[in-house]
Amino acid sequence: LPPPAAANLRPGAEQKVVFITARVHPGETPSSFVCQGIIDFLVSHHPIAKVLRDHLVFKIAPMLNPDGVYLGNYRCSLMGFDLNRHWANPSPWAHPTLHGVKELIIDMYNHAKINLEFYIDIHAHSTMMNGFMYGNIFEDEERFQRQAVFPKLLCQNAEDFSYSSTSFNRDAVKAGTGRRFLGGLLNDTSYCYTLEVSFYSYILGGSASAVPYTEEAYMKLGRNVARTFLDYYRLNSLVEGPLAPTPKTR
């Protein structure tokens, strides 16, 4: 017999949801490796992964622009759209993946027993080093400060993640991005981020030399993103026994 479903997956249960998307820009291949690291860790037998599955629901759309990836485009979809500028009003015909994901997110947002607490969109950056995040600016100072908690915790868990490169903005050119649009749509208990990772390398603290990224290093960042939810929700005491090392995925 299959194991019983976790309490948070049973009908009528309240759910805390983390929604993750990646590869909206087809040329940003590192985002797929980071997303792969997140997925591989969450479905593993690692004790942290089990605790996360028991307490959170992860919804992951690993490739928002499959047509552009197939064609070898750098930034656009099959029809020539930069999908990450069309979240405000995506067309089911011209931007079908965005339309579908947005409908799902809005349905969850309107569901009485679902708390959509995180949205993270994974990208790669062609000029910056390390991993870092973009967040939103809010008039509410307390909400703004709470938004900084997750990237600060991630900085403690991932040696290649830079909090000093993390920034919070609301410039007009980014208004149609997932992070900006959903940051304005969801309530003040939801946090929306763009997770960026360098195409090239990262610099460790106290060092001046750049370490080239590898597929494994990108996936390790993904695993560390997943692990950080344990700290954020203070679930550490629920992990049984000594923590096993995070499994390698390749």
Steps between C-alpha positions, in 0.01 A plus 500: 500500500623854432590706807221721638486852363658774708250695708545809284392305188178356638169641369402819680840550664649846521807536283802728490607518136838586349469565124819482293543573129808490275628547144265774387803625304616205288869594486533505880592132529645526856145558626409148392788348696405699812139386462619142449691522828185616680289220352755223557542602862128529574422151365802340670509292819696769683342564843473873432315430175253280686427773756452756223259270314304444821455870571507681165357449153741577215358585159773513235480600134857420386474645148272794421630541145532153342447634145785749535728233649422261215575768241823608671376853564686708754218704653176471303224248442398339172299813415776743595371605841710557810259305718637659817341830401147366450389377842250784544275381216625178340311373197396133497593498131824700496633426852335167593747391769476831684123500466474149647739566788336832583153339506630229735661756730185714512286191573728413791500859621121500509479162675405534866732224620807571287764751605722582205803613698786506248543556130854458367586542130845364408718680245866527399700823476757576231709764682466453878685245712354256754139424572281788623138610511278784392211587732229763508468836674202554733379807683450281809843499666429183700401310185813625327715377788326161509566460130875514569492200736506222240796632295693562824442140607596374154823699522586303817432166331654556156860618472441621144192709584563871552267706716701813420404457132134443589288806430141618534347717230189606316642653182255534213690274259440200731129568552388204286719241670360218710668630812365855461149409388439230759661716769224753436222241472561275802446606859759618750580149624627398156854563379599513136859480378708468188789263573795582273818298458808594302565342162867494589625483857474584866739664744524361850508735797852617583630388162578696187509205259196393301388137514342386171150361533437139402173314451551345843561841662177634351310197630662544840361855512159353425535252784599782734195702395281205600684450830452866591125447538583279799662798671235746388219294651714392799445131433851395603381326818284264292791348310572156643857410589820667378468677169624293211703678232293632214495233226679569176269495201762414237 
